[in-house]
Amino acid sequence: MNTIETEHVVIRSIAVSEMSNNVHLLTAKETGSQVLIDAADDAAAITELVASGAQDTEAEPTLRAIITTHQHWDHIRALPDTSANFPEAMTIAGAADAAAITEAEGVEIAHSVDHLDVGDFGGFVLQAIALRGHTPGSIALLLRDGGQTILFSGDSLFPGGPGKTWSAEDFTSLMDDLEDRVFGELPDETLVLPGHGDSTTLGEERPKLGEWRERGW
């Protein structure tokens, strides 16, 4: 388990499944409010992750939301069991992916979000950034807290390049959104926590944007 602490939030992350999917739990120190990002697999491990957040607050911890970054199967396998284990948690996903998630796993998405939608979870705020290309409704989630900027990028941005796309059009869409909505808006010190593998920063990746464009999909 990896842990990151900001002024008001503790982030605990684990990797699950044979695909090393990252699952992130945010816990507000003062209120105990929690948000889970990507119930990818292994509901038992996710339940333990949520319980571990009790160490990070003196309040009663409550999982307020389960947010899915995109519709792909490897990011939603534990969504049915996790939403059943935490029925008070609102299910959230990008608007253009919500129906596909419900069709695949039988879980209704209670709240669909679009680009720049903001959620106040009682102790911290997350903003959705739509990054179209890997899937139509892929979203990244932006946390700004105490001078730190953290981006949960799903499968849209990794160390070394954008997420996989399946056409030149989708690649261009994803690169345009990354350049305009991420690199064009956020500082170099922004920490990027992707859906698989290691973290990076925007400053580390920014010099490679031209290379990514040239490389194509």
Tab-separated table of C-alpha atoms in Angstrom:
chain	number	residue	atom	x	y	z
A	1	MET	CA	0.000	0.000	0.000
A	2	ASN	CA	1.221	3.466	-0.910
A	3	THR	CA	0.234	6.524	1.117
A	4	ILE	CA	0.264	10.208	0.177
A	5	GLU	CA	-0.728	12.949	2.602
A	6	THR	CA	-1.891	16.464	1.786
A	7	GLU	CA	-3.033	19.153	4.199
A	8	HIS	CA	-6.559	17.812	4.564
A	9	VAL	CA	-6.540	14.397	2.847
A	10	VAL	CA	-4.781	11.040	3.084
A	11	ILE	CA	-4.609	8.958	-0.094
A	12	ARG	CA	-4.059	5.218	0.223
A	13	SER	CA	-3.493	3.191	-2.948
A	14	ILE	CA	-3.253	-0.517	-3.701
A	15	ALA	CA	-2.703	-2.530	-6.880
A	16	VAL	CA	-5.120	-5.376	-7.622
A	17	SER	CA	-5.543	-8.104	-10.249
A	18	GLU	CA	-3.142	-9.552	-12.770
A	19	MET	CA	-3.220	-6.195	-14.576
A	20	SER	CA	-1.965	-4.242	-11.544
A	21	ASN	CA	-4.895	-1.856	-11.470
A	22	ASN	CA	-4.470	0.986	-9.011
A	23	VAL	CA	-7.311	1.573	-6.561
A	24	HIS	CA	-7.221	4.848	-4.625
A	25	LEU	CA	-8.949	5.786	-1.372
A	26	LEU	CA	-9.165	9.415	-0.272
A	27	THR	CA	-10.006	10.127	3.373
A	28	ALA	CA	-10.653	13.606	4.759
A	29	LYS	CA	-8.711	14.004	7.993
A	30	GLU	CA	-11.250	16.232	9.735
A	31	THR	CA	-14.570	14.760	8.584
A	32	GLY	CA	-13.837	11.108	7.808
A	33	SER	CA	-15.451	11.494	4.386
A	34	GLN	CA	-14.037	9.001	1.896
A	35	VAL	CA	-14.026	8.516	-1.877
A	36	LEU	CA	-12.871	5.382	-3.708
A	37	ILE	CA	-11.511	5.681	-7.242
A	38	ASP	CA	-11.870	2.585	-9.475
A	39	ALA	CA	-13.265	-0.549	-7.834
A	40	ALA	CA	-11.183	-2.550	-10.267
A	41	ASP	CA	-11.005	-6.035	-8.746
A	42	ASP	CA	-10.762	-7.952	-5.455
A	43	ALA	CA	-13.647	-6.575	-3.407
A	44	ALA	CA	-12.171	-8.051	-0.223
A	45	ALA	CA	-8.940	-6.102	-0.667
A	46	ILE	CA	-10.935	-2.970	-1.419
A	47	THR	CA	-12.981	-3.434	1.755
A	48	GLU	CA	-9.725	-3.685	3.714
A	49	LEU	CA	-8.450	-0.561	1.974
A	50	VAL	CA	-11.550	1.396	2.963
A	51	ALA	CA	-11.251	0.158	6.547
A	52	SER	CA	-7.607	1.238	6.672
A	53	GLY	CA	-8.722	4.820	6.143
A	54	ALA	CA	-9.988	4.872	9.728
A	55	GLN	CA	-6.355	5.421	10.748
A	56	ASP	CA	-6.352	8.728	8.895
A	57	THR	CA	-9.195	10.496	10.695
A	58	GLU	CA	-10.504	10.959	14.207
A	59	ALA	CA	-14.038	11.210	12.827
A	60	GLU	CA	-16.269	8.296	11.850
A	61	PRO	CA	-15.151	7.273	8.340
A	62	THR	CA	-17.882	7.084	5.708
A	63	LEU	CA	-17.427	6.067	2.086
A	64	ARG	CA	-19.356	8.768	0.246
A	65	ALA	CA	-18.678	7.806	-3.366
A	66	ILE	CA	-17.227	5.187	-5.696
A	67	ILE	CA	-15.935	6.926	-8.817
A	68	THR	CA	-15.086	4.990	-11.982
A	69	THR	CA	-12.613	6.648	-14.351
A	70	HIS	CA	-13.818	4.729	-17.422
A	71	GLN	CA	-15.854	1.788	-18.609
A	72	HIS	CA	-13.196	-0.851	-19.326
A	73	TRP	CA	-13.744	-4.239	-17.737
A	74	ASP	CA	-10.526	-4.272	-15.727
A	75	HIS	CA	-11.588	-1.131	-13.832
A	76	ILE	CA	-15.086	-2.280	-12.833
A	77	ARG	CA	-14.917	-5.973	-11.888
A	78	ALA	CA	-15.347	-5.269	-8.170
A	79	LEU	CA	-17.927	-2.527	-8.639
A	80	PRO	CA	-20.988	-4.750	-7.988
A	81	ASP	CA	-19.633	-6.210	-4.740
A	82	THR	CA	-18.110	-2.947	-3.544
A	83	SER	CA	-21.286	-0.961	-4.146
A	84	ALA	CA	-23.235	-3.690	-2.339
A	85	ASN	CA	-20.782	-3.626	0.572
A	86	PHE	CA	-21.094	0.165	0.827
A	87	PRO	CA	-24.695	0.950	-0.171
A	88	GLU	CA	-24.430	4.512	1.141
A	89	ALA	CA	-21.713	5.307	-1.426
A	90	MET	CA	-22.874	7.107	-4.571
A	91	THR	CA	-21.679	5.554	-7.838
A	92	ILE	CA	-20.182	8.149	-10.192
A	93	ALA	CA	-18.739	7.977	-13.724
A	94	GLY	CA	-18.313	10.032	-16.865
A	95	ALA	CA	-21.603	10.616	-18.643
A	96	ALA	CA	-20.573	8.976	-21.917
A	97	ASP	CA	-19.402	5.782	-20.166
A	98	ALA	CA	-22.179	5.382	-17.591
A	99	ALA	CA	-24.528	3.226	-19.675
A	100	ALA	CA	-21.727	0.861	-20.708
A	101	ILE	CA	-20.704	0.368	-17.068
A	102	THR	CA	-24.275	-0.467	-16.111
A	103	GLU	CA	-24.625	-2.869	-19.040
A	104	ALA	CA	-21.365	-4.643	-18.192
A	105	GLU	CA	-21.767	-4.994	-14.422
A	106	GLY	CA	-25.435	-4.325	-13.661
A	107	VAL	CA	-24.641	-1.374	-11.402
A	108	GLU	CA	-26.604	1.813	-11.933
A	109	ILE	CA	-24.467	4.944	-12.050
A	110	ALA	CA	-26.245	7.303	-9.672
A	111	HIS	CA	-24.484	10.434	-10.882
A	112	SER	CA	-22.929	11.082	-14.290
A	113	VAL	CA	-20.371	13.851	-14.643
A	114	ASP	CA	-19.152	16.018	-17.489
A	115	HIS	CA	-16.029	18.100	-18.013
A	116	LEU	CA	-15.262	20.477	-15.122
A	117	ASP	CA	-18.051	19.167	-12.892
A	118	VAL	CA	-17.102	19.554	-9.232
A	119	GLY	CA	-17.968	17.296	-6.305
A	120	ASP	CA	-17.728	18.505	-2.705
A	121	PHE	CA	-17.289	15.430	-0.546
A	122	GLY	CA	-17.108	17.125	2.822
A	123	GLY	CA	-13.468	17.791	3.554
A	124	PHE	CA	-12.163	17.904	-0.018
A	125	VAL	CA	-13.310	18.717	-3.534
A	126	LEU	CA	-12.703	16.747	-6.728
A	127	GLN	CA	-13.083	18.143	-10.231
A	128	ALA	CA	-13.742	15.951	-13.267
A	129	ILE	CA	-11.615	16.492	-16.357
A	130	ALA	CA	-13.030	14.771	-19.437
A	131	LEU	CA	-10.293	13.134	-21.519
A	132	ARG	CA	-11.962	11.669	-24.584
A	133	GLY	CA	-10.155	8.995	-26.557
A	134	HIS	CA	-9.289	5.932	-24.480
A	135	THR	CA	-13.057	5.661	-24.030
A	136	PRO	CA	-15.736	8.240	-24.881
A	137	GLY	CA	-16.438	9.014	-21.232
A	138	SER	CA	-13.009	8.730	-19.623
A	139	ILE	CA	-12.446	11.186	-16.804
A	140	ALA	CA	-9.493	12.234	-14.698
A	141	LEU	CA	-10.064	13.554	-11.192
A	142	LEU	CA	-8.278	16.614	-9.890
A	143	LEU	CA	-7.540	17.234	-6.215
A	144	ARG	CA	-6.160	20.601	-5.130
A	145	ASP	CA	-5.310	20.759	-1.450
A	146	GLY	CA	-2.898	22.845	0.587
A	147	GLY	CA	-0.814	23.884	-2.377
A	148	GLN	CA	-0.601	20.360	-3.798
A	149	THR	CA	-2.179	19.296	-7.079
A	150	ILE	CA	-2.885	15.618	-7.701
A	151	LEU	CA	-4.428	14.143	-10.856
A	152	PHE	CA	-5.966	10.671	-10.866
A	153	SER	CA	-5.626	10.055	-14.591
A	154	GLY	CA	-7.251	6.654	-15.075
A	155	ASP	CA	-5.934	5.112	-18.292
A	156	SER	CA	-5.643	8.428	-20.143
A	157	LEU	CA	-2.132	9.427	-19.045
A	158	PHE	CA	0.835	7.319	-17.949
A	159	PRO	CA	4.557	7.841	-17.485
A	160	GLY	CA	5.791	7.884	-21.071
A	161	GLY	CA	2.608	8.550	-22.966
A	162	PRO	CA	-1.156	8.766	-23.337
A	163	GLY	CA	-3.455	5.812	-22.852
A	164	LYS	CA	-4.163	3.341	-25.635
A	165	THR	CA	-6.486	4.405	-28.424
A	166	TRP	CA	-7.910	2.416	-31.303
A	167	SER	CA	-8.004	4.971	-34.113
A	168	ALA	CA	-6.148	8.052	-35.291
A	169	GLU	CA	-9.235	10.116	-34.495
A	170	ASP	CA	-9.372	8.870	-30.907
A	171	PHE	CA	-5.634	9.454	-30.491
A	172	THR	CA	-5.952	13.039	-31.696
A	173	SER	CA	-8.923	13.599	-29.391
A	174	LEU	CA	-7.028	12.304	-26.367
A	175	MET	CA	-3.883	14.269	-27.167
A	176	ASP	CA	-5.899	17.446	-27.724
A	177	ASP	CA	-7.651	17.037	-24.387
A	178	LEU	CA	-4.417	16.234	-22.565
A	179	GLU	CA	-2.671	19.277	-24.004
A	180	ASP	CA	-5.590	21.671	-23.544
A	181	ARG	CA	-7.163	20.455	-20.315
A	182	VAL	CA	-4.216	18.984	-18.412
A	183	PHE	CA	-0.832	20.283	-19.572
A	184	GLY	CA	-2.334	23.622	-20.583
A	185	GLU	CA	-4.002	24.207	-17.220
A	186	LEU	CA	-1.988	22.491	-14.485
A	187	PRO	CA	1.502	23.146	-13.089
A	188	ASP	CA	4.559	20.983	-13.645
A	189	GLU	CA	4.573	19.807	-10.036
A	190	THR	CA	1.173	18.144	-10.484
A	191	LEU	CA	1.445	14.537	-9.306
A	192	VAL	CA	-0.152	12.064	-11.724
A	193	LEU	CA	-1.554	8.825	-10.295
A	194	PRO	CA	-2.557	6.601	-13.231
A	195	GLY	CA	-4.805	3.563	-13.435
A	196	HIS	CA	-1.851	1.175	-13.666
A	197	GLY	CA	1.777	1.336	-12.653
A	198	ASP	CA	3.906	4.120	-11.269
A	199	SER	CA	3.191	7.781	-10.685
A	200	THR	CA	4.775	10.688	-12.542
A	201	THR	CA	4.528	14.475	-12.733
A	202	LEU	CA	3.389	16.756	-15.509
A	203	GLY	CA	6.816	18.364	-15.496
A	204	GLU	CA	8.411	15.002	-16.217
A	205	GLU	CA	6.061	14.304	-19.116
A	206	ARG	CA	5.629	17.761	-20.657
A	207	PRO	CA	8.837	17.702	-22.775
A	208	LYS	CA	7.618	14.489	-24.453
A	209	LEU	CA	4.355	15.866	-25.877
A	210	GLY	CA	5.782	16.474	-29.345
A	211	GLU	CA	7.288	12.994	-29.401
A	212	TRP	CA	3.924	11.484	-28.466
A	213	ARG	CA	2.178	13.344	-31.282
A	214	GLU	CA	4.784	12.189	-33.778
A	215	ARG	CA	4.619	8.613	-32.550
A	216	GLY	CA	0.860	8.500	-33.056
A	217	TRP	CA	-1.478	5.768	-31.999
